[in-house]
Short mmCIF file of C-alpha atoms in Angstrom, two decimals:
data_model
loop_
_atom_site.label_atom_id
_atom_site.label_comp_id
_atom_site.label_asym_id
_atom_site.label_seq_id
_atom_site.Cartn_x
_atom_site.Cartn_y
_atom_site.Cartn_z
CA UNK A 1 -41.44 -9.41 -9.94
CA UNK A 2 -41.55 -5.98 -11.58
CA UNK A 3 -45.32 -6.29 -11.99
CA UNK A 4 -45.67 -7.23 -8.31
CA UNK A 5 -43.69 -4.16 -7.26
CA UNK A 6 -45.90 -1.98 -9.43
CA UNK A 7 -49.07 -3.40 -7.88
CA UNK A 8 -47.65 -3.13 -4.35
CA UNK A 9 -46.82 0.52 -5.02
CA UNK A 10 -50.41 1.14 -6.14
CA UNK A 11 -51.76 -0.53 -2.99
CA UNK A 12 -49.44 1.68 -0.92
CA UNK A 13 -50.75 4.78 -2.69
CA UNK A 14 -54.38 3.77 -2.02
CA UNK A 15 -53.59 3.15 1.64
CA UNK A 16 -51.91 6.55 1.99
CA UNK A 17 -55.06 8.28 0.74
CA UNK A 18 -57.34 6.54 3.22
CA UNK A 19 -54.84 6.69 6.10
CA UNK A 20 -54.18 10.42 5.93
CA UNK A 21 -54.78 12.46 9.05
CA UNK A 22 -57.18 14.69 7.09
CA UNK A 23 -59.02 11.87 5.28
CA UNK A 24 -62.65 12.85 4.69
CA UNK A 25 -65.06 9.98 3.93
CA UNK A 26 -67.68 12.09 2.12
CA UNK A 27 -65.03 13.61 -0.15
CA UNK A 28 -63.29 10.29 -0.80
CA UNK A 29 -66.51 8.41 -1.59
CA UNK A 30 -68.50 11.06 -3.45
CA UNK A 31 -67.58 14.72 -3.57
CA UNK A 32 -64.32 14.30 -5.51
CA UNK A 33 -66.08 12.55 -8.41
CA UNK A 34 -67.71 14.38 -11.38
CA UNK A 35 -71.25 15.44 -10.47
CA UNK A 36 -72.71 13.97 -13.65
CA UNK A 37 -71.09 10.57 -13.30
CA UNK A 38 -73.50 7.74 -12.43
CA UNK A 39 -72.91 6.32 -8.96
CA UNK A 40 -75.64 3.65 -8.91
CA UNK A 41 -78.11 1.97 -11.22
CA UNK A 42 -81.12 0.63 -9.30
CA UNK A 43 -83.08 -2.31 -10.69
CA UNK A 44 -86.64 -2.66 -9.42
CA UNK A 45 -88.52 -5.94 -9.02
CA UNK A 46 -90.45 -5.25 -12.26
CA UNK A 47 -87.19 -4.88 -14.19
CA UNK A 48 -87.32 -1.09 -14.51
CA UNK A 49 -84.17 0.89 -13.78
CA UNK A 50 -83.19 4.30 -12.49
CA UNK A 51 -79.84 6.00 -11.93
CA UNK A 52 -78.35 8.20 -9.24
CA UNK A 53 -75.43 10.48 -10.07
CA UNK A 54 -72.72 11.51 -7.66
CA UNK A 55 -74.06 15.07 -7.77
CA UNK A 56 -77.55 13.93 -6.81
CA UNK A 57 -76.13 11.72 -4.09
CA UNK A 58 -74.12 14.62 -2.70
CA UNK A 59 -77.22 16.87 -2.53
CA UNK A 60 -79.42 14.18 -0.98
CA UNK A 61 -76.81 13.21 1.59
CA UNK A 62 -76.28 16.83 2.59
CA UNK A 63 -79.96 17.08 3.47
CA UNK A 64 -79.89 13.86 5.46
CA UNK A 65 -76.72 15.01 7.18
CA UNK A 66 -78.57 18.21 8.13
CA UNK A 67 -81.32 16.09 9.67
CA UNK A 68 -78.75 14.12 11.66
CA UNK A 69 -77.30 17.37 12.98
CA UNK A 70 -80.80 18.44 14.07
CA UNK A 71 -81.09 15.12 15.93
CA UNK A 72 -77.83 15.79 17.74
CA UNK A 73 -75.75 13.27 15.82
CA UNK A 74 -72.08 14.09 15.47
CA UNK A 75 -68.68 12.55 15.04
CA UNK A 76 -68.41 9.08 16.54
CA UNK A 77 -72.14 8.57 17.10
CA UNK A 78 -73.63 5.32 15.77
CA UNK A 79 -76.42 5.36 13.19
CA UNK A 80 -77.94 2.05 12.12
CA UNK A 81 -80.09 0.99 9.17
CA UNK A 82 -82.54 -1.83 8.54
CA UNK A 83 -82.97 -1.19 4.82
CA UNK A 84 -82.93 -2.83 1.42
CA UNK A 85 -80.96 -1.65 -1.61
CA UNK A 86 -82.36 1.75 -2.52
CA UNK A 87 -81.65 5.42 -3.15
CA UNK A 88 -82.61 6.03 0.47
CA UNK A 89 -79.98 3.55 1.71
CA UNK A 90 -77.01 5.10 -0.09
CA UNK A 91 -78.27 8.59 0.80
CA UNK A 92 -78.35 7.64 4.48
CA UNK A 93 -74.90 6.05 4.37
CA UNK A 94 -73.18 9.04 2.85
CA UNK A 95 -75.07 11.40 5.18
CA UNK A 96 -73.81 9.41 8.18
CA UNK A 97 -70.22 9.66 7.03
CA UNK A 98 -70.62 13.32 6.04
CA UNK A 99 -71.14 14.31 9.69
CA UNK A 100 -68.39 11.96 10.92
CA UNK A 101 -70.82 9.46 12.43
CA UNK A 102 -70.34 5.67 12.34
CA UNK A 103 -72.53 3.30 10.38
CA UNK A 104 -74.04 0.10 11.87
CA UNK A 105 -75.57 -2.19 9.21
CA UNK A 106 -78.40 -4.56 10.12
CA UNK A 107 -79.52 -7.44 7.91
CA UNK A 108 -83.17 -7.04 6.95
CA UNK A 109 -83.96 -10.68 7.76
CA UNK A 110 -83.16 -10.12 11.44
CA UNK A 111 -86.05 -10.33 13.90
CA UNK A 112 -86.60 -7.91 16.77
CA UNK A 113 -84.33 -9.66 19.29
CA UNK A 114 -81.37 -9.74 16.89
CA UNK A 115 -81.94 -6.09 15.96
CA UNK A 116 -82.20 -5.05 19.62
CA UNK A 117 -78.97 -6.77 20.68
CA UNK A 118 -76.96 -5.09 17.93
CA UNK A 119 -78.47 -1.65 18.49
CA UNK A 120 -77.68 -1.92 22.19
CA UNK A 121 -74.18 -3.23 21.51
CA UNK A 122 -73.42 -0.33 19.19
CA UNK A 123 -75.18 2.22 21.44
CA UNK A 124 -77.01 3.51 18.36
CA UNK A 125 -78.35 7.04 18.47
CA UNK A 126 -80.53 6.87 15.33
CA UNK A 127 -82.05 3.96 13.38
CA UNK A 128 -83.35 4.28 9.83
CA UNK A 129 -85.66 1.45 8.75
CA UNK A 130 -87.72 0.77 5.64
CA UNK A 131 -91.43 0.95 6.40
CA UNK A 132 -91.73 -2.83 6.04
CA UNK A 133 -89.05 -3.43 8.68
CA UNK A 134 -89.72 -0.57 11.10
CA UNK A 135 -91.92 -2.80 13.25
CA UNK A 136 -88.86 -4.88 14.15
CA UNK A 137 -87.09 -1.92 15.75
CA UNK A 138 -87.86 -1.94 19.48
CA UNK A 139 -88.11 1.14 21.65
CA UNK A 140 -84.78 2.21 23.09
CA UNK A 141 -82.35 5.07 23.49
CA UNK A 142 -82.47 5.85 19.80
CA UNK A 143 -84.59 7.81 17.34
CA UNK A 144 -86.37 5.80 14.64
CA UNK A 145 -86.74 7.25 11.14
CA UNK A 146 -88.99 5.37 8.71
CA UNK A 147 -88.12 5.31 4.99
CA UNK A 148 -90.51 4.67 2.09
CA UNK A 149 -93.30 6.44 0.24
CA UNK A 150 -95.78 4.65 2.51
CA UNK A 151 -94.47 6.70 5.44
CA UNK A 152 -95.87 10.23 4.85
CA UNK A 153 -94.23 11.67 7.96
CA UNK A 154 -91.08 9.60 7.60
CA UNK A 155 -87.60 10.02 6.20
CA UNK A 156 -88.46 11.81 2.95
CA UNK A 157 -90.54 14.48 4.69
CA UNK A 158 -87.91 14.97 7.41
CA UNK A 159 -85.12 15.33 4.83
CA UNK A 160 -87.13 17.79 2.73
CA UNK A 161 -87.55 20.06 5.73
CA UNK A 162 -83.95 19.83 6.94
CA UNK A 163 -81.29 22.50 6.52
CA UNK A 164 -78.58 20.97 4.29
CA UNK A 165 -75.23 20.25 5.91
CA UNK A 166 -73.09 21.44 3.03
CA UNK A 167 -69.74 20.61 4.49
CA UNK A 168 -68.16 17.32 5.48
CA UNK A 169 -66.14 15.96 8.36
CA UNK A 170 -62.55 14.81 8.15
CA UNK A 171 -62.29 11.83 10.50
CA UNK A 172 -58.79 10.79 9.50
CA UNK A 173 -57.73 7.30 8.54
CA UNK A 174 -58.02 5.98 12.10
CA UNK A 175 -61.48 7.48 12.64
CA UNK A 176 -64.29 4.98 13.17
CA UNK A 177 -66.20 4.32 9.93
CA UNK A 178 -68.38 1.22 10.43
CA UNK A 179 -69.46 -0.68 13.56
CA UNK A 180 -70.52 -4.11 12.35
CA UNK A 181 -71.40 -7.33 14.14
CA UNK A 182 -70.22 -10.80 13.26
CA UNK A 183 -71.67 -14.04 14.58
CA UNK A 184 -69.43 -16.54 16.30
CA UNK A 185 -69.84 -19.90 17.95
CA UNK A 186 -70.44 -18.71 21.51
CA UNK A 187 -71.79 -15.65 23.27
CA UNK A 188 -73.42 -12.52 21.95
CA UNK A 189 -72.61 -11.09 18.48
CA UNK A 190 -69.12 -9.60 18.35
CA UNK A 191 -68.73 -5.95 17.39
CA UNK A 192 -65.99 -4.92 14.99
CA UNK A 193 -65.19 -1.24 14.49
CA UNK A 194 -63.59 -0.57 11.11
CA UNK A 195 -61.56 2.63 10.67
CA UNK A 196 -61.77 4.64 7.46
CA UNK A 197 -58.45 3.20 6.26
CA UNK A 198 -60.11 -0.23 6.15
CA UNK A 199 -61.75 0.98 2.91
CA UNK A 200 -58.32 0.93 1.24
CA UNK A 201 -58.34 -2.86 1.39
CA UNK A 202 -61.68 -2.99 -0.40
CA UNK A 203 -60.60 -0.56 -3.11
CA UNK A 204 -57.53 -2.74 -3.64
CA UNK A 205 -59.79 -5.80 -3.76
CA UNK A 206 -62.02 -4.20 -6.40
CA UNK A 207 -59.09 -3.17 -8.57
CA UNK A 208 -56.81 -6.18 -8.30
CA UNK A 209 -58.86 -9.22 -7.25
CA UNK A 210 -62.11 -8.41 -9.08
CA UNK A 211 -60.10 -6.67 -11.79
CA UNK A 212 -62.73 -4.03 -12.62
CA UNK A 213 -61.75 -1.42 -15.17
CA UNK A 214 -62.95 2.03 -16.16
CA UNK A 215 -65.23 0.54 -18.82
CA UNK A 216 -66.66 -2.16 -16.53
CA UNK A 217 -70.39 -2.55 -15.93
CA UNK A 218 -70.13 -3.88 -12.41
CA UNK A 219 -72.65 -5.82 -10.33
CA UNK A 220 -72.13 -7.33 -6.89
CA UNK A 221 -75.18 -9.39 -5.94
CA UNK A 222 -74.41 -9.59 -2.21
CA UNK A 223 -76.63 -7.98 0.44
CA UNK A 224 -75.23 -4.73 1.97
CA UNK A 225 -76.49 -5.82 5.38
CA UNK A 226 -73.27 -7.85 5.57
CA UNK A 227 -69.65 -6.79 5.11
CA UNK A 228 -69.05 -8.19 1.62
CA UNK A 229 -72.15 -6.58 0.13
CA UNK A 230 -71.63 -3.29 1.97
CA UNK A 231 -68.06 -2.83 0.80
CA UNK A 232 -68.09 -4.62 -2.58
CA UNK A 233 -71.46 -3.31 -3.79
CA UNK A 234 -71.50 0.16 -2.22
CA UNK A 235 -68.35 1.53 -0.59
CA UNK A 236 -65.54 0.35 -2.88
CA UNK A 237 -67.29 1.35 -6.14
CA UNK A 238 -67.96 4.78 -4.63
CA UNK A 239 -64.30 5.07 -3.68
CA UNK A 240 -63.14 4.67 -7.28
CA UNK A 241 -66.10 6.42 -8.89
CA UNK A 242 -67.41 3.27 -10.58
CA UNK A 243 -71.10 2.76 -11.31
CA UNK A 244 -72.54 -0.09 -9.25
CA UNK A 245 -75.73 -2.04 -9.94
CA UNK A 246 -78.10 -2.59 -6.99
CA UNK A 247 -81.06 -4.90 -7.52
CA UNK A 248 -84.06 -4.67 -5.23
CA UNK A 249 -85.52 -7.76 -3.58
CA UNK A 250 -84.21 -11.28 -3.20
CA UNK A 251 -82.51 -13.55 -5.70
CA UNK A 252 -84.41 -14.76 -8.74
CA UNK A 253 -82.69 -16.64 -11.57
CA UNK A 254 -84.81 -15.22 -14.39
CA UNK A 255 -84.40 -11.66 -13.08
CA UNK A 256 -80.65 -12.16 -12.71
CA UNK A 257 -80.24 -13.27 -16.33
CA UNK A 258 -82.41 -10.34 -17.41
CA UNK A 259 -80.25 -7.79 -15.58
CA UNK A 260 -77.01 -9.32 -16.83
CA UNK A 261 -78.32 -9.08 -20.38
CA UNK A 262 -80.12 -5.72 -20.40
CA UNK A 263 -77.42 -3.78 -18.59
CA UNK A 264 -74.56 -5.46 -20.41
CA UNK A 265 -72.88 -6.45 -17.14
CA UNK A 266 -69.19 -7.23 -17.66
CA UNK A 267 -68.13 -7.93 -14.08
CA UNK A 268 -70.30 -9.99 -11.75
CA UNK A 269 -69.63 -11.26 -8.24
CA UNK A 270 -71.93 -13.29 -5.98
CA UNK A 271 -71.93 -16.16 -3.52
CA UNK A 272 -71.43 -19.68 -4.93
CA UNK A 273 -75.05 -20.35 -3.99
CA UNK A 274 -76.15 -17.90 -6.69
CA UNK A 275 -74.15 -19.72 -9.35
CA UNK A 276 -75.52 -23.07 -8.18
CA UNK A 277 -79.05 -21.67 -8.42
CA UNK A 278 -78.41 -20.34 -11.93
CA UNK A 279 -77.01 -23.73 -12.90
CA UNK A 280 -80.01 -25.56 -11.46
CA UNK A 281 -82.58 -23.26 -13.07
CA UNK A 282 -84.22 -24.27 -16.33
CA UNK A 283 -84.13 -20.76 -17.75
CA UNK A 284 -81.94 -20.56 -20.89
CA UNK A 285 -78.77 -18.50 -20.79
CA UNK A 286 -79.47 -15.30 -22.78
CA UNK A 287 -77.54 -14.75 -25.98
CA UNK A 288 -75.19 -11.80 -26.35
CA UNK A 289 -74.05 -11.55 -22.73
CA UNK A 290 -71.05 -9.24 -22.26
CA UNK A 291 -69.63 -10.94 -19.16
CA UNK A 292 -65.85 -10.83 -18.92
CA UNK A 293 -65.12 -11.60 -15.27
CA UNK A 294 -66.99 -13.77 -12.75
CA UNK A 295 -66.11 -13.91 -9.06
CA UNK A 296 -67.45 -15.49 -5.89
CA UNK A 297 -67.01 -15.13 -2.14
CA UNK A 298 -68.66 -16.12 1.12
CA UNK A 299 -68.24 -19.91 1.01
CA UNK A 300 -65.96 -22.44 -0.71
CA UNK A 301 -66.48 -22.69 -4.47
CA UNK A 302 -67.25 -26.28 -5.45
CA UNK A 303 -65.90 -27.78 -8.68
CA UNK A 304 -69.21 -28.25 -10.49
CA UNK A 305 -69.79 -24.49 -10.65
CA UNK A 306 -66.82 -23.91 -12.93
CA UNK A 307 -67.64 -26.98 -14.99
CA UNK A 308 -71.01 -25.34 -15.68
CA UNK A 309 -69.65 -21.79 -16.08
CA UNK A 310 -67.07 -22.83 -18.67
CA UNK A 311 -69.66 -24.67 -20.75
CA UNK A 312 -72.52 -22.18 -20.38
CA UNK A 313 -70.63 -18.87 -20.27
CA UNK A 314 -67.14 -19.59 -21.54
CA UNK A 315 -65.69 -18.19 -18.30
CA UNK A 316 -64.31 -19.46 -15.02
CA UNK A 317 -65.48 -18.15 -11.66
CA UNK A 318 -62.59 -16.81 -9.57
CA UNK A 319 -63.07 -17.66 -5.90
CA UNK A 320 -62.09 -15.18 -3.17
CA UNK A 321 -61.79 -15.56 0.61
CA UNK A 322 -62.12 -13.00 3.38
CA UNK A 323 -63.60 -12.21 6.76
CA UNK A 324 -65.50 -9.30 8.25
CA UNK A 325 -62.55 -8.63 10.53
CA UNK A 326 -60.05 -8.47 7.68
CA UNK A 327 -61.57 -7.76 4.32
CA UNK A 328 -60.56 -9.94 1.36
CA UNK A 329 -57.19 -11.65 1.73
CA UNK A 330 -56.94 -14.65 -0.62
CA UNK A 331 -58.22 -15.53 -4.07
CA UNK A 332 -57.63 -15.92 -7.77
CA UNK A 333 -57.08 -12.36 -9.04
CA UNK A 334 -58.52 -11.12 -12.33
CA UNK A 335 -55.98 -8.30 -12.73
CA UNK A 336 -53.83 -8.98 -15.78
CA UNK A 337 -50.60 -8.49 -13.79
CA UNK A 338 -51.64 -10.95 -11.08
CA UNK A 339 -53.63 -13.71 -12.77
CA UNK A 340 -52.78 -17.30 -11.86
CA UNK A 341 -54.50 -20.43 -13.19
CA UNK A 342 -57.78 -21.15 -11.41
CA UNK A 343 -57.44 -24.47 -9.58
CA UNK A 344 -60.55 -26.45 -8.59
CA UNK A 345 -61.26 -26.74 -4.86
CA UNK A 346 -58.58 -24.15 -4.02
CA UNK A 347 -58.73 -20.76 -2.30
CA UNK A 348 -56.04 -19.08 -4.40
CA UNK A 349 -53.07 -16.96 -3.40
CA UNK A 350 -52.53 -14.00 -1.09
CA UNK A 351 -54.02 -10.83 -2.58
CA UNK A 352 -52.02 -7.57 -2.78
CA UNK A 353 -51.52 -5.97 0.62
CA UNK A 354 -51.72 -9.30 2.45
CA UNK A 355 -49.28 -11.97 3.61
CA UNK A 356 -50.85 -15.29 4.62
CA UNK A 357 -49.46 -18.58 5.86
CA UNK A 358 -50.45 -21.89 7.42
CA UNK A 359 -49.27 -22.50 10.99
CA UNK A 360 -48.80 -25.56 13.10
CA UNK A 361 -51.51 -25.56 15.76
CA UNK A 362 -50.62 -23.57 18.88
CA UNK A 363 -47.43 -22.12 17.36
CA UNK A 364 -46.07 -19.38 15.13
CA UNK A 365 -44.24 -21.99 13.07
CA UNK A 366 -45.21 -22.54 9.44
CA UNK A 367 -46.72 -25.94 8.75
CA UNK A 368 -44.95 -28.14 6.24
CA UNK A 369 -46.08 -27.95 2.61
CA UNK A 370 -49.04 -30.22 2.10
CA UNK A 371 -49.81 -30.44 5.82
CA UNK A 372 -53.04 -28.93 7.20
CA UNK A 373 -52.75 -26.13 9.74
CA UNK A 374 -54.30 -22.90 10.92
CA UNK A 375 -54.75 -20.28 8.21
CA UNK A 376 -53.13 -17.10 9.51
CA UNK A 377 -52.33 -13.54 8.44
CA UNK A 378 -48.77 -12.30 8.94
CA UNK A 379 -49.49 -8.91 10.49
CA UNK A 380 -46.12 -7.33 9.76
CA UNK A 381 -46.39 -8.24 6.08
CA UNK A 382 -50.01 -7.12 5.69
CA UNK A 383 -50.25 -3.32 5.41
CA UNK A 384 -54.03 -3.53 4.81
CA UNK A 385 -54.61 -5.19 8.21
CA UNK A 386 -56.65 -3.00 10.59
CA UNK A 387 -58.29 -5.44 13.03
CA UNK A 388 -57.04 -5.22 16.63
CA UNK A 389 -59.89 -6.86 18.53
CA UNK A 390 -63.61 -6.98 19.23
CA UNK A 391 -65.18 -4.11 21.12
CA UNK A 392 -65.48 -5.06 24.78
CA UNK A 393 -64.56 -8.70 24.10
CA UNK A 394 -61.47 -10.77 24.77
CA UNK A 395 -59.85 -11.27 21.36
CA UNK A 396 -56.72 -13.12 22.45
CA UNK A 397 -57.84 -16.28 20.66
CA UNK A 398 -57.60 -14.37 17.38
CA UNK A 399 -53.85 -13.90 17.67
CA UNK A 400 -50.81 -16.06 18.33
CA UNK A 401 -49.20 -15.70 21.75
CA UNK A 402 -46.38 -13.57 20.30
CA UNK A 403 -48.84 -11.28 18.47
CA UNK A 404 -47.24 -11.93 15.08
CA UNK A 405 -50.21 -13.61 13.42
CA UNK A 406 -53.97 -13.22 13.19
CA UNK A 407 -55.71 -16.60 13.32
CA UNK A 408 -58.60 -16.92 10.88
CA UNK A 409 -60.25 -19.89 12.59
CA UNK A 410 -60.04 -21.86 9.35
CA UNK A 411 -57.82 -24.80 8.46
CA UNK A 412 -55.91 -24.84 5.18
CA UNK A 413 -53.09 -26.50 3.28
CA UNK A 414 -50.35 -24.72 1.34
CA UNK A 415 -49.28 -26.49 -1.84
CA UNK A 416 -45.78 -26.47 -3.35
CA UNK A 417 -46.65 -23.62 -5.75
CA UNK A 418 -47.97 -21.43 -2.93
CA UNK A 419 -51.65 -21.97 -3.64
CA UNK A 420 -53.85 -22.38 -0.57
CA UNK A 421 -56.51 -25.04 -0.26
CA UNK A 422 -59.35 -24.75 2.23
CA UNK A 423 -59.46 -27.74 4.58
CA UNK A 424 -62.21 -26.99 7.11
CA UNK A 425 -63.27 -24.47 9.69
CA UNK A 426 -61.73 -24.59 13.12
CA UNK A 427 -65.00 -23.33 14.61
CA UNK A 428 -68.68 -24.20 14.27
CA UNK A 429 -69.84 -21.18 12.27
CA UNK A 430 -72.33 -22.18 9.58
CA UNK A 431 -71.89 -20.63 6.15
CA UNK A 432 -75.20 -20.83 4.30
CA UNK A 433 -75.52 -19.17 0.90
CA UNK A 434 -72.64 -16.88 1.88
CA UNK A 435 -74.19 -15.85 5.22
CA UNK A 436 -72.24 -16.65 8.37
CA UNK A 437 -74.59 -17.96 11.07
CA UNK A 438 -73.40 -18.49 14.63
CA UNK A 439 -74.92 -21.63 16.12
CA UNK A 440 -75.08 -19.99 19.55
CA UNK A 441 -77.58 -17.41 18.25
CA UNK A 442 -79.95 -20.07 16.93
CA UNK A 443 -79.49 -22.37 19.93
CA UNK A 444 -80.25 -19.52 22.32
CA UNK A 445 -83.58 -18.86 20.61
CA UNK A 446 -84.53 -22.53 20.34
CA UNK A 447 -83.76 -23.09 24.02
CA UNK A 448 -86.38 -20.47 24.91
CA UNK A 449 -89.16 -22.59 23.42
CA UNK A 450 -91.11 -24.38 26.17
CA UNK A 451 -90.81 -27.85 24.59
CA UNK A 452 -87.00 -27.76 24.25
CA UNK A 453 -84.94 -29.30 27.02
CA UNK A 454 -81.63 -29.10 25.16
CA UNK A 455 -80.47 -28.41 21.63
CA UNK A 456 -77.47 -28.15 19.34
CA UNK A 457 -77.20 -26.50 15.93
CA UNK A 458 -74.73 -27.56 13.23
CA UNK A 459 -74.18 -27.27 9.48
CA UNK A 460 -75.71 -29.90 7.26
CA UNK A 461 -74.83 -30.45 3.57
CA UNK A 462 -77.08 -28.90 0.93
CA UNK A 463 -76.68 -29.14 -2.87
CA UNK A 464 -77.64 -25.50 -3.56
CA UNK A 465 -76.82 -23.50 -0.42
CA UNK A 466 -73.66 -25.45 0.39
CA UNK A 467 -74.62 -25.70 4.04
CA UNK A 468 -77.88 -25.26 5.92
CA UNK A 469 -78.79 -24.94 9.57
CA UNK A 470 -79.87 -28.23 11.14
CA UNK A 471 -81.04 -28.52 14.74
CA UNK A 472 -80.84 -31.50 17.08
CA UNK A 473 -83.43 -31.14 19.83
CA UNK A 474 -84.07 -33.03 23.04
CA UNK A 475 -87.72 -32.53 24.09
CA UNK A 476 -88.97 -32.00 27.59
CA UNK A 477 -90.95 -34.79 29.22
CA UNK A 478 -94.49 -35.10 27.93
CA UNK A 479 -93.82 -33.86 24.38
CA UNK A 480 -93.62 -36.01 21.26
CA UNK A 481 -91.95 -35.30 17.90
CA UNK A 482 -94.14 -34.35 14.94
CA UNK A 483 -93.92 -32.43 11.69
CA UNK A 484 -96.14 -29.75 13.25
CA UNK A 485 -93.67 -29.33 16.09
CA UNK A 486 -90.80 -29.07 13.61
CA UNK A 487 -92.57 -26.21 11.84
CA UNK A 488 -93.33 -24.54 15.16
CA UNK A 489 -89.65 -24.57 16.12
CA UNK A 490 -88.64 -23.27 12.69
CA UNK A 491 -91.14 -20.42 12.94
CA UNK A 492 -89.91 -19.66 16.46
CA UNK A 493 -86.40 -19.01 15.11
CA UNK A 494 -87.76 -16.97 12.19
CA UNK A 495 -89.75 -14.75 14.52
CA UNK A 496 -87.21 -14.35 17.31
CA UNK A 497 -83.86 -14.34 15.52
CA UNK A 498 -83.75 -14.12 11.71
CA UNK A 499 -85.78 -15.29 8.73
CA UNK A 500 -82.73 -16.70 6.92
CA UNK A 501 -81.31 -18.63 9.89
CA UNK A 502 -84.11 -21.01 10.79
CA UNK A 503 -83.20 -24.73 10.88
CA UNK A 504 -84.07 -26.29 7.55
CA UNK A 505 -84.35 -29.64 9.32
CA UNK A 506 -85.16 -30.45 12.94
CA UNK A 507 -83.98 -33.78 14.37
CA UNK A 508 -85.59 -34.83 17.64
CA UNK A 509 -83.16 -37.08 19.52
CA UNK A 510 -83.23 -38.72 22.98
CA UNK A 511 -79.87 -37.20 23.95
CA UNK A 512 -77.00 -35.17 22.53
CA UNK A 513 -73.50 -36.69 22.24
CA UNK A 514 -71.17 -35.14 24.82
CA UNK A 515 -67.62 -35.36 26.06
CA UNK A 516 -66.82 -36.56 29.56
CA UNK A 517 -66.78 -32.92 30.66
CA UNK A 518 -70.29 -32.37 29.26
CA UNK A 519 -69.38 -30.44 26.10
CA UNK A 520 -71.64 -31.14 23.12
CA UNK A 521 -69.79 -33.00 20.37
CA UNK A 522 -70.94 -31.04 17.34
CA UNK A 523 -68.42 -32.83 15.14
CA UNK A 524 -70.26 -36.08 15.89
CA UNK A 525 -73.57 -34.49 14.89
CA UNK A 526 -72.08 -33.17 11.64
CA UNK A 527 -70.63 -36.58 10.91
CA UNK A 528 -74.05 -38.21 11.32
CA UNK A 529 -75.58 -35.71 8.89
CA UNK A 530 -72.95 -36.34 6.23
CA UNK A 531 -73.30 -40.11 6.59
CA UNK A 532 -77.09 -39.82 6.37
CA UNK A 533 -76.76 -37.61 3.29
CA UNK A 534 -74.62 -40.21 1.53
CA UNK A 535 -76.94 -43.09 2.41
CA UNK A 536 -80.17 -41.18 1.88
CA UNK A 537 -81.49 -42.09 5.31
CA UNK A 538 -83.00 -39.85 8.00
CA UNK A 539 -81.21 -39.05 11.26
CA UNK A 540 -84.47 -39.11 13.21
#
């Protein structure tokens, strides 16, 4: 109990810093740290590395902030990026916050339509895109800046000629910090505006759930185009002055082992998909690894991962659960004052700063121990809670009628010892390799193809990714199923929505199962996929 009080006091202190009326994001994330301290180590695709100190980051961001001022960007304006992990990315981020503007991250796999909808939803004033992604940024009421050495008149040249903005802007704890979009089951992407004090929850997560220490060599493998990667790989390490490793390019098992070994990584966090891929790869585990703590997030951690990790690495992976709206709320903490035994197929316990429960459906009454119910956050008992609703969207379904609880949309069970076990999602969001994919987004694109009369998208089981996108399609009259048509529909989604979200399998069916009122029964489609997976048969 004494240890809990000590941790709760530390969380309170962190929250006070980021909630202060004069809180300044540039100072909190960079300027208060020693100039010579390393902020980031960048790993290139060829294995070479480079470092960026906080002093260098401050100088670079001041120049980019000066460019933003020249472009008329000020406090509250939205600036978006379509960029990979690079010096340019972190420079742009800190420059945005230095002038009090608000950051809108875009995942680099998005196609033009997905980029356009988010830029319009955020009312972006400036977009910074790597040269390889700039072609996906449509014309609009924003200025496009192109990053990369291949762009001679792009970002680097513009920054070099800009007058540095040597100050910073105090936005206060309630000032808008990030405007991010999350995919749901219906409608357009939902915008969430995070205030600066939201960062306090991620600093607490880094310290207490991930358990990083001053001597940690820390690497989060998640993509900063999404909330977990943005905050765990970039923002939270900057907040505490901890060096963070950023690897360029996509996942590769051999490259991952190489980085873990060469840099002496002690603390590593990634989606369960990454661990499954490392397990499945034939590459030998390097000798002399310095790993001390392994963590995962983004999707449920299956039992075979820890069976492998214990044998191959002598460690257990600690699973953590969160949402874009909330931050990280549940898990198995690494902090020595909070550690609890890692239980297979379980989510863990409430993390510091959060109070969670399981409710009977449609009520604010706690479900009985061992009974499934809606996983909910007790708002009054969760000082790190900042979410109040989606911008311009009805968010009443996210809260109980009395306003006491936030409803996660997931089903869980609370055991007698207080551990939470994930049961299932209460919505149709697909979680593939840690990425949340709204079926509505994919269905909307598929429905635009001239051969598609009707379609439904659901999650199908996959041994490596956990879940994958699978599409059930009813064809218009005169068209016949074929493998060529399957590929055409897959490419259509890649080109018009996102490269990562295309349906891995397309099932042409004569009709979709529906309720009497005409609603598609996605649960029935998921059930058919699971049954087919067990029997090894095709659903076509």
